[in-house]
Amino acid sequence: MFTEAVRVAKESHPKTVTKPVKYGTAGFRSRAEELDFVMYRMGLLAAMRSRDTRAAIGVMITASHNPLPDNGVKLVDPQGEMLAPAWEAHATTLVNATDNGIAEALEAITSAAKINTENKAMVIVGRDTRPSSTSLREAVLAGVAAVGGEVMDLGIISTPVLHYVVTCHNDSGEYGEPTVEGYYKKISQAFVSLRSHGSSSANYEPVVLFDGANGVGALAMEEFMKHLQNTLKVTIYNKEGILNHMCGADFVKVQQKWPEGVPQTINVRCVSVDGDADRVIYSFLDTNKGFHMLDGDKIATLVAGYLKELLQKSGLALKLGLVQTAYANGASTAYINDQLGVPVACAKTGVKHLHHMAQEFDIGVYFEANGHGTVIVSSTARQTIKAAVQAKNQDAERLAKVLDVINETVGDAISDMLLVETVLHARGWSVLDWNTAYTDLPNRQMKVMVADRAVITTTDAERVCVTPEGLQNTINKIVSSFPKGRSFVRPSGTEDVVRVYAEASTQEEADNLAVQVACAVYEQAGGVGDKPKGPG
């Protein structure tokens, strides 16, 4: 049945890597030159998943915040969500099969999922700006064609656009027009409608410095500006340099530094996105040019607080909740609990885990500290809000418009930016006003190279290390000597490293704690290369 798939693989997309690989939190990700056969097989898989669901499936070619030489691929399920866990396992099996074993693997998938191979297959493909993405796209298309599927190629787009188009294509346009242009129109129109009273408001000025990470985010922002009707004054920087190099959301978050290529303008909001525009980090420089970062935690608390306010004003009895990960700053969690009074849940790292947990609320706000997140609304909540709008409830009408600014299908850097700007405008807040809501505990992130990251296993939403045995006890002992100290370690889902997070009462102590824990990982979990040392 799948002889053509085997033939094409052998002749044009043979397997070149023998080491086993696994579909991770963001799909497959590696050096670009290692991915041709992976992309081909994901084309095969996407077409089979489409037949299984009788719906269009998305394939996004990107390595997000990774360096330029890397690339990756992730599949998008019918409602814009991440690939179902059972199909993550199928993806892993298919990619690790030999060229001759492709037919057997596909037949096993067909049998396990009870797929009618006569069903139509439609795959929607997008790619980021990496030079390698063009040829890797060809491999995906070859895979889809080898099993008789059809392709809708969206070209160079942000990851959020792909998720949006897949969702709208499959719900017959209920969420929005299923085109790239429809995406820009839907979000922009909602944003502009909320600015009917002008753009400036008390301490708020509609001025933004946009750090495009030299990626697709800069292109997306240019498209948005065609629709925003001058309601927001955006100057775009980092359009065409080296992708993610010394700029972008990941650089700003991890290095806690102002992005290169953006002028150091005092007290003006800088918005940094990552390579595929699904993460966003705010930052600014004070009058002494001191750097201040407003990350996913700050965004989540701002948004959750405003949504709670709108719910209270509208009188709607809907359950609002906020989902974080272990990376959330301890000060943000305390602020949410003590000041906002919004329920908080903790999920494993990875948007798919947060998204699932957020579905337990009528309105679920979820953000990782790295700036990846969104707000999702249950169908029941939508109906409740719609009924209130029809009853001329003005606060419910504003709530409905605010929710239309949001791209519910996935974390979306620019949609999230417009949501933040909406809240700041409504409150008349400057970036300084926003920043003073609460003060983050100083923190530090580090990476430790190890021979095998799989030796690290965790529990309790990744806050406790299970193996190697004894490592958690070492971490506990180190943490106990630091005031307000907290640290955890976890294997990366996208790189061959172990990630270390630490926070404490001062930056010096947070740095010192991170180094000590990183050294413990290096010594007890098979570290390779140079031993970890402090920043600078």
Coordinates of C-alpha atoms in Angstrom, one line a residue:
M1 CA 0.0 0.0 0.0
F2 CA 2.8 2.4 0.8
T3 CA 5.4 1.3 -1.7
E4 CA 5.5 4.7 -3.3
A5 CA 6.4 6.3 0.0
V6 CA 9.3 3.9 0.4
R7 CA 10.5 4.5 -3.2
V8 CA 10.5 8.3 -2.8
A9 CA 12.3 8.0 0.5
K10 CA 15.1 5.8 -0.9
E11 CA 15.6 7.9 -4.1
S12 CA 15.2 11.5 -2.8
H13 CA 14.9 11.6 1.0
P14 CA 17.0 8.8 2.5
K15 CA 17.6 8.5 6.2
T16 CA 20.9 10.1 7.0
V17 CA 20.9 10.0 10.8
T18 CA 21.1 6.7 12.8
K19 CA 20.7 8.0 16.3
P20 CA 17.2 7.7 17.7
V21 CA 15.2 10.9 17.9
K22 CA 11.9 11.8 19.7
Y23 CA 9.0 14.1 19.0
G24 CA 9.6 16.7 21.8
T25 CA 7.6 19.6 23.3
A26 CA 8.1 21.5 20.0
G27 CA 8.3 18.6 17.5
F28 CA 11.6 17.6 16.0
R29 CA 14.4 20.1 16.1
S30 CA 18.0 19.7 15.1
R31 CA 20.7 21.0 12.8
A32 CA 19.1 21.7 9.4
E33 CA 21.3 19.4 7.4
E34 CA 20.0 16.4 9.5
L35 CA 16.3 17.0 8.9
D36 CA 15.5 16.3 5.2
F37 CA 14.3 12.7 5.9
V38 CA 12.5 13.9 9.0
M39 CA 10.6 16.5 7.0
Y40 CA 9.7 13.9 4.3
R41 CA 8.3 11.6 6.9
M42 CA 6.3 14.3 8.7
G43 CA 4.7 15.0 5.3
L44 CA 3.6 11.4 5.2
L45 CA 2.4 11.5 8.8
A46 CA 0.5 14.8 8.4
A47 CA -1.4 13.3 5.4
M48 CA -2.3 10.2 7.4
R49 CA -3.3 12.3 10.4
S50 CA -5.6 14.3 8.1
R51 CA -7.2 11.1 6.9
D52 CA -7.6 10.0 10.5
T53 CA -9.4 13.3 11.6
R54 CA -11.0 14.0 8.2
A55 CA -9.7 17.5 8.7
A56 CA -6.8 19.7 7.5
I57 CA -3.5 19.3 9.5
G58 CA -0.8 21.9 9.8
V59 CA 3.0 21.5 9.3
M60 CA 5.2 24.4 10.5
I61 CA 8.8 24.4 9.5
T62 CA 10.7 26.4 12.1
A63 CA 13.2 26.1 15.0
S64 CA 11.6 29.2 16.7
H65 CA 14.2 30.8 19.1
N66 CA 17.1 28.4 18.1
P67 CA 20.2 29.6 16.2
L68 CA 20.1 30.1 12.5
P69 CA 21.8 26.7 11.6
D70 CA 19.0 24.8 13.3
N71 CA 15.6 24.0 12.0
G72 CA 12.6 21.9 13.1
V73 CA 9.0 20.8 12.3
K74 CA 5.9 20.5 14.4
L75 CA 2.4 19.3 13.4
V76 CA -0.8 21.2 14.2
D77 CA -4.0 19.3 14.9
P78 CA -7.5 20.3 13.5
Q79 CA -8.4 22.9 16.1
G80 CA -5.0 24.6 16.1
E81 CA -3.8 22.5 19.1
M82 CA -0.5 20.6 19.3
L83 CA -0.4 17.1 17.9
A84 CA -2.2 14.5 20.0
P85 CA 0.1 12.4 22.3
A86 CA -0.7 9.2 20.5
W87 CA 0.4 10.7 17.3
E88 CA 3.6 12.1 18.8
A89 CA 4.4 8.4 19.4
H90 CA 3.5 7.6 15.8
A91 CA 5.8 10.4 14.7
T92 CA 8.7 9.1 16.7
T93 CA 8.2 5.6 15.4
L94 CA 8.0 6.7 11.8
V95 CA 11.1 8.9 11.9
N96 CA 13.1 6.2 13.6
A97 CA 12.1 3.5 11.0
T98 CA 14.6 2.5 8.3
D99 CA 13.8 3.5 4.8
N100 CA 12.6 0.0 4.0
G101 CA 10.6 0.1 7.3
I102 CA 8.5 3.1 6.3
A103 CA 5.7 1.0 4.7
E104 CA 5.5 -1.2 7.8
A105 CA 5.4 1.8 10.1
L106 CA 2.6 3.5 8.1
E107 CA 0.6 0.3 8.0
A108 CA 0.9 0.0 11.8
I109 CA -0.3 3.6 12.2
T110 CA -3.2 3.0 9.8
S111 CA -4.2 -0.1 11.7
A112 CA -3.8 1.4 15.2
A113 CA -5.9 4.5 14.3
K114 CA -8.3 2.6 12.1
I115 CA -7.8 5.0 9.2
N116 CA -9.8 4.8 6.0
T117 CA -7.1 5.3 3.4
E118 CA -9.8 6.5 0.9
N119 CA -10.4 9.6 3.0
K120 CA -9.1 12.9 1.5
A121 CA -5.9 14.3 3.0
M122 CA -5.2 18.1 3.3
V123 CA -2.0 19.5 4.7
I124 CA -1.5 23.2 5.3
V125 CA 2.2 24.1 5.3
G126 CA 4.1 27.2 6.6
R127 CA 7.7 28.0 7.1
D128 CA 9.9 30.6 8.8
T129 CA 12.6 32.8 7.2
R130 CA 15.6 30.4 7.6
P131 CA 17.3 29.7 4.3
S132 CA 17.1 25.9 5.1
S133 CA 13.3 26.1 5.4
T134 CA 12.8 26.3 1.6
S135 CA 14.4 23.0 0.8
L136 CA 12.9 21.3 3.9
R137 CA 9.5 22.5 2.7
E138 CA 10.1 20.5 -0.5
A139 CA 10.7 17.4 1.5
V140 CA 7.4 17.9 3.4
L141 CA 5.5 18.4 0.1
A142 CA 7.1 15.2 -1.3
G143 CA 5.9 13.3 1.7
V144 CA 2.3 14.5 1.4
A145 CA 2.3 13.7 -2.4
A146 CA 3.8 10.2 -1.8
V147 CA 0.6 9.2 0.0
G148 CA -1.8 11.1 -2.3
G149 CA -2.5 14.1 -0.1
E150 CA -3.2 17.7 -1.1
V151 CA -1.2 20.8 0.1
M152 CA -2.1 24.4 0.9
D153 CA 1.2 26.2 1.0
L154 CA 1.0 29.5 3.0
G155 CA 4.7 30.3 2.3
I156 CA 6.7 32.3 4.8
I157 CA 4.4 33.0 7.8
S158 CA 4.6 33.1 11.6
T159 CA 3.7 30.0 13.5
P160 CA 0.5 31.7 15.0
V161 CA -0.8 32.4 11.5
L162 CA -0.6 28.7 10.6
H163 CA -2.5 27.6 13.7
Y164 CA -5.1 30.2 13.0
V165 CA -5.6 29.2 9.4
V166 CA -5.8 25.5 10.3
T167 CA -8.5 26.2 12.9
C168 CA -10.6 28.4 10.6
H169 CA -10.3 26.0 7.7
N170 CA -11.7 23.2 9.8
D171 CA -14.5 25.1 11.5
S172 CA -15.8 26.5 8.2
G173 CA -14.7 30.0 9.2
E174 CA -16.6 30.2 12.5
Y175 CA -13.5 31.5 14.3
G176 CA -12.5 33.7 11.4
E177 CA -11.7 33.9 7.7
P178 CA -9.4 30.9 6.9
T179 CA -6.7 33.0 5.1
V180 CA -3.5 34.8 6.1
E181 CA -5.3 38.1 5.3
G182 CA -8.2 37.0 7.5
Y183 CA -5.9 36.6 10.4
Y184 CA -4.5 40.1 10.2
K185 CA -8.0 41.6 9.7
K186 CA -9.7 39.8 12.6
I187 CA -7.2 40.8 15.3
S188 CA -6.5 44.3 14.0
Q189 CA -10.2 45.2 13.7
A190 CA -10.8 44.1 17.3
F191 CA -7.8 46.1 18.5
V192 CA -8.8 49.3 16.6
S193 CA -12.4 49.0 17.9
L194 CA -11.2 49.2 21.5
R195 CA -9.4 52.5 20.7
S196 CA -12.4 54.6 19.8
H197 CA -11.5 57.2 22.4
G198 CA -8.1 57.8 21.0
S199 CA -4.7 56.2 21.4
S200 CA -3.2 58.2 24.3
S201 CA -4.7 57.7 27.8
A202 CA -3.3 59.3 31.0
N203 CA 0.2 57.9 31.4
Y204 CA -0.1 55.7 28.3
E205 CA 1.5 56.7 25.1
P206 CA 1.0 54.5 21.9
V207 CA 4.7 54.2 21.1
V208 CA 6.5 50.8 20.8
L209 CA 10.0 49.8 19.7
F210 CA 9.6 46.4 18.0
D211 CA 12.5 43.9 18.0
G212 CA 11.7 41.4 15.2
A213 CA 14.6 39.0 16.0
N214 CA 15.6 39.2 12.3
G215 CA 12.8 36.8 11.6
V216 CA 9.2 36.4 10.4
G217 CA 7.9 38.5 13.3
A218 CA 9.2 41.7 11.6
L219 CA 7.3 40.7 8.4
A220 CA 4.2 40.0 10.4
M221 CA 4.4 43.3 12.2
E222 CA 4.7 45.2 8.9
E223 CA 1.5 43.5 7.7
F224 CA -0.3 44.4 11.0
M225 CA 0.6 48.0 10.6
K226 CA -1.4 48.1 7.3
H227 CA -4.5 47.4 9.3
L228 CA -3.9 49.2 12.6
Q229 CA -5.0 52.6 11.3
N230 CA -2.2 54.5 13.1
T231 CA -3.6 53.6 16.5
L232 CA -0.1 52.3 17.5
K233 CA 3.2 53.9 16.5
V234 CA 5.5 51.0 16.0
T235 CA 9.1 51.2 14.8
I236 CA 10.5 47.9 13.6
Y237 CA 14.1 46.9 14.2
N238 CA 16.1 43.7 13.6
K239 CA 14.5 42.9 10.3
E240 CA 17.2 41.3 8.2
G241 CA 20.2 40.3 10.3
I242 CA 21.2 36.9 11.7
L243 CA 18.1 35.2 13.1
N244 CA 17.8 35.4 16.9
H245 CA 21.4 36.7 17.2
M246 CA 21.8 39.0 20.2
C247 CA 18.1 40.0 19.9
G248 CA 14.7 38.5 20.1
A249 CA 12.5 37.3 23.0
D250 CA 14.8 34.4 24.1
F251 CA 17.9 36.5 24.1
V252 CA 16.2 39.2 26.2
K253 CA 14.7 36.8 28.6
V254 CA 17.7 34.5 29.2
Q255 CA 20.4 37.1 29.1
Q256 CA 18.3 39.8 30.7
K257 CA 19.8 42.4 28.3
W258 CA 18.5 45.1 26.0
P259 CA 18.5 43.7 22.4
E260 CA 21.2 44.8 20.0
G261 CA 19.9 46.8 17.0
V262 CA 17.3 48.7 19.0
P263 CA 18.1 52.2 20.1
Q264 CA 18.3 52.7 23.8
T265 CA 15.4 55.0 24.3
I266 CA 14.5 55.9 27.9
N267 CA 11.1 54.7 29.3
V268 CA 9.7 53.5 25.9
R269 CA 8.4 50.0 25.6
C270 CA 10.5 47.5 23.6
V271 CA 8.6 44.4 22.4
S272 CA 10.9 41.5 21.5
V273 CA 9.5 38.4 19.6
D274 CA 11.2 35.2 18.8
G275 CA 12.1 33.6 15.4
D276 CA 8.6 32.4 14.6
A277 CA 6.7 35.1 16.5
D278 CA 5.0 33.0 19.1
R279 CA 6.8 34.4 22.1
V280 CA 6.9 38.0 23.4
I281 CA 8.9 39.8 26.0
Y282 CA 8.6 43.5 27.0
S283 CA 11.5 45.5 28.3
F284 CA 12.4 49.2 29.0
L285 CA 15.3 51.3 30.1
D286 CA 14.8 53.7 33.1
T287 CA 16.3 57.2 33.3
N288 CA 19.6 55.8 34.5
K289 CA 19.5 53.3 31.6
G290 CA 18.9 50.5 34.0
F291 CA 17.3 47.5 32.2
H292 CA 13.9 46.2 33.2
M293 CA 12.2 43.1 31.8
L294 CA 8.5 42.3 31.7
D295 CA 8.2 38.7 30.8
G296 CA 5.4 36.1 30.5
D297 CA 4.6 36.3 34.2
K298 CA 4.1 40.1 34.0
I299 CA 2.0 39.7 30.9
A300 CA -0.1 37.0 32.5
T301 CA -0.8 39.0 35.7
L302 CA -1.7 42.1 33.7
V303 CA -4.1 40.2 31.5
A304 CA -5.7 38.1 34.3
G305 CA -6.2 41.2 36.5
Y306 CA -7.9 43.1 33.7
L307 CA -10.1 40.1 32.7
K308 CA -11.2 39.7 36.3
E309 CA -12.1 43.4 36.4
L310 CA -14.2 43.1 33.2
L311 CA -15.9 40.0 34.6
Q312 CA -16.8 41.7 37.8
K313 CA -18.1 44.8 36.0
S314 CA -20.2 42.7 33.6
G315 CA -21.6 40.6 36.4
L316 CA -20.8 37.4 34.6
A317 CA -20.3 34.4 36.8
L318 CA -17.5 32.8 34.8
K319 CA -14.5 30.9 36.3
L320 CA -11.2 32.6 35.5
G321 CA -7.9 30.9 36.1
L322 CA -4.2 31.3 35.4
V323 CA -1.8 28.6 34.5
Q324 CA 2.0 28.9 35.0
T325 CA 5.0 26.6 35.0
A326 CA 7.8 26.1 37.4
Y327 CA 9.7 28.9 35.6
A328 CA 7.1 31.4 36.9
N329 CA 8.8 33.9 39.2
G330 CA 7.7 33.3 42.9
A331 CA 6.8 37.0 43.2
S332 CA 4.3 36.7 40.4
T333 CA 2.6 33.6 41.9
A334 CA 2.3 35.4 45.3
Y335 CA 0.9 38.5 43.6
I336 CA -1.8 36.5 41.7
N337 CA -2.8 34.7 44.9
D338 CA -2.6 37.5 47.4
Q339 CA -3.5 40.6 45.3
L340 CA -5.5 39.4 42.3
G341 CA -7.3 36.5 44.0
V342 CA -7.2 34.5 40.8
P343 CA -6.8 30.7 41.0
V344 CA -3.3 29.5 39.9
A345 CA -2.4 26.1 38.5
C346 CA 1.1 24.8 37.7
A347 CA 1.7 22.7 34.6
K348 CA 4.8 21.0 33.1
T349 CA 6.9 23.1 30.7
G350 CA 5.4 23.2 27.2
V351 CA 2.5 25.0 25.8
K352 CA 0.5 21.8 25.2
H353 CA 0.5 21.1 28.9
L354 CA -0.6 24.6 29.9
H355 CA -3.2 24.7 27.2
H356 CA -4.8 21.5 28.4
M357 CA -4.8 22.7 32.0
A358 CA -6.3 26.1 31.0
Q359 CA -9.3 24.3 29.5
E360 CA -10.4 23.5 33.1
F361 CA -11.5 27.1 33.4
D362 CA -14.2 29.1 31.6
I363 CA -11.5 31.6 30.8
G364 CA -8.0 30.3 31.1
V365 CA -5.0 32.5 30.9
Y366 CA -1.7 30.6 30.4
F367 CA 1.8 31.9 29.9
E368 CA 5.2 30.5 30.3
A369 CA 7.8 32.9 31.7
N370 CA 9.5 32.9 28.3
G371 CA 6.6 34.9 26.9
H372 CA 4.7 32.0 25.2
G373 CA 1.0 32.0 26.0
T374 CA -2.5 33.1 25.3
V375 CA -6.1 33.1 26.7
I376 CA -8.6 30.4 25.9
V377 CA -12.4 30.7 26.3
S378 CA -14.8 27.7 26.7
S379 CA -17.8 27.5 24.4
T380 CA -20.1 27.9 27.4
A381 CA -18.3 31.1 28.3
R382 CA -18.6 32.4 24.7
Q383 CA -22.3 31.8 24.7
T384 CA -22.7 33.5 28.1
I385 CA -20.8 36.5 26.9
K386 CA -22.7 36.6 23.6
A387 CA -26.1 36.6 25.5
A388 CA -24.9 39.4 27.7
V389 CA -23.9 41.5 24.7
Q390 CA -27.3 40.9 23.1
A391 CA -28.8 42.2 26.4
K392 CA -26.9 45.5 25.9
N393 CA -24.4 44.8 28.7
Q394 CA -21.6 47.3 27.7
D395 CA -19.0 45.7 29.9
A396 CA -19.7 42.3 28.4
E397 CA -19.4 43.9 25.0
R398 CA -15.9 45.3 25.9
L399 CA -15.0 41.8 27.2
A400 CA -16.0 40.3 23.9
K401 CA -13.9 42.7 21.9
V402 CA -10.9 42.2 24.2
L403 CA -11.2 38.4 23.6
D404 CA -11.3 39.0 19.8
V405 CA -7.8 40.6 20.0
I406 CA -6.6 37.2 21.3
N407 CA -5.4 34.4 19.1
E408 CA -6.8 31.5 21.1
T409 CA -5.3 28.9 18.8
V410 CA -1.8 29.3 20.1
G411 CA 0.6 31.6 21.8
D412 CA 1.0 34.6 19.4
A413 CA 3.6 37.2 20.1
I414 CA 1.9 40.1 18.2
S415 CA -1.6 39.3 19.3
D416 CA -0.3 39.2 22.9
M417 CA 1.4 42.5 22.3
L418 CA -1.8 44.1 21.1
L419 CA -3.6 42.6 24.1
V420 CA -1.1 44.1 26.5
E421 CA -1.4 47.5 24.7
T422 CA -5.2 47.2 25.1
V423 CA -4.9 46.8 28.8
L424 CA -2.3 49.5 29.3
H425 CA -4.4 51.9 27.2
A426 CA -7.6 51.0 29.2
R427 CA -5.8 51.7 32.5
G428 CA -3.8 54.7 31.4
W429 CA -0.6 53.0 32.5
S430 CA 2.9 53.6 31.3
V431 CA 5.4 50.8 31.3
L432 CA 6.7 52.1 34.7
D433 CA 3.2 51.8 36.1
W434 CA 2.9 48.3 34.9
N435 CA 6.3 47.3 36.2
T436 CA 5.6 48.5 39.7
A437 CA 2.6 46.1 40.2
Y438 CA 5.1 43.7 41.8
T439 CA 8.8 43.2 41.9
D440 CA 10.3 40.0 40.5
L441 CA 12.7 38.0 42.6
P442 CA 16.1 38.1 41.0
N443 CA 16.6 34.9 38.9
R444 CA 19.0 33.2 36.5
Q445 CA 18.7 30.5 33.9
M446 CA 21.6 28.3 32.8
K447 CA 22.3 25.3 30.5
V448 CA 24.4 22.3 31.4
M449 CA 25.8 20.1 28.6
V450 CA 25.4 16.4 29.5
A451 CA 26.1 13.1 27.7
D452 CA 22.5 12.1 27.9
R453 CA 19.7 14.6 29.0
A454 CA 17.4 11.6 29.5
V455 CA 19.2 10.7 32.8
I456 CA 17.2 13.7 34.3
T457 CA 13.6 12.8 35.1
T458 CA 11.2 14.9 37.1
T459 CA 7.9 15.0 38.9
D460 CA 5.6 17.6 40.5
A461 CA 5.3 19.7 37.2
E462 CA 9.1 19.4 36.8
R463 CA 9.8 21.1 40.2
V464 CA 11.3 17.9 41.7
C465 CA 14.2 15.9 40.2
V466 CA 13.7 12.1 40.5
T467 CA 16.8 10.8 38.8
P468 CA 19.8 10.7 39.0
E469 CA 19.2 9.5 42.6
G470 CA 20.5 12.0 45.1
L471 CA 20.6 15.0 42.9
Q472 CA 17.4 16.5 44.4
N473 CA 18.8 16.2 47.9
T474 CA 21.9 18.0 46.7
I475 CA 19.8 20.8 45.2
N476 CA 17.7 21.0 48.4
K477 CA 20.9 21.4 50.5
I478 CA 22.3 24.1 48.2
V479 CA 19.0 26.0 48.1
S480 CA 18.6 26.0 51.9
S481 CA 21.6 28.3 52.3
F482 CA 20.0 31.1 50.1
P483 CA 17.3 33.5 51.5
K484 CA 14.2 33.1 49.3
G485 CA 16.1 30.5 47.3
R486 CA 14.4 28.3 44.8
S487 CA 15.9 26.1 42.1
F488 CA 14.9 23.2 39.8
V489 CA 16.4 21.4 36.9
R490 CA 14.8 19.7 33.8
P491 CA 15.9 18.2 30.6
S492 CA 15.4 20.5 27.6
G493 CA 12.7 19.5 25.2
T494 CA 14.5 21.2 22.3
E495 CA 18.2 20.9 22.9
D496 CA 20.7 18.3 24.2
V497 CA 21.1 20.1 27.5
V498 CA 19.8 20.2 31.1
R499 CA 18.2 23.6 32.0
V500 CA 18.7 25.1 35.4
Y501 CA 16.5 27.8 37.0
A502 CA 17.3 29.6 40.2
E503 CA 15.9 32.6 42.1
A504 CA 16.9 34.3 45.3
S505 CA 16.7 37.6 47.2
T506 CA 19.5 39.3 45.3
Q507 CA 20.9 38.9 41.8
E508 CA 24.3 37.9 43.0
E509 CA 22.7 35.2 45.2
A510 CA 20.5 34.0 42.3
D511 CA 23.6 33.8 40.0
N512 CA 25.6 32.0 42.7
L513 CA 22.7 29.5 43.4
A514 CA 22.3 28.8 39.6
V515 CA 26.1 28.1 39.3
Q516 CA 26.1 25.7 42.3
V517 CA 23.1 23.8 41.1
A518 CA 24.5 23.7 37.6
C519 CA 27.8 22.2 38.9
A520 CA 25.8 19.6 40.9
V521 CA 24.1 18.6 37.6
Y522 CA 27.4 18.5 35.8
E523 CA 28.9 16.2 38.5
Q524 CA 26.0 13.9 39.1
A525 CA 24.3 13.8 35.7
G526 CA 27.3 13.2 33.4
G527 CA 28.3 16.7 32.4
V528 CA 30.5 17.2 29.3
G529 CA 32.7 20.0 28.2
D530 CA 33.6 22.9 30.5
K531 CA 32.3 23.0 34.0
P532 CA 29.6 25.6 34.5
K533 CA 30.6 29.1 35.7
G534 CA 28.9 32.3 36.5
P535 CA 27.7 35.1 34.1
G536 CA 30.4 37.4 32.7

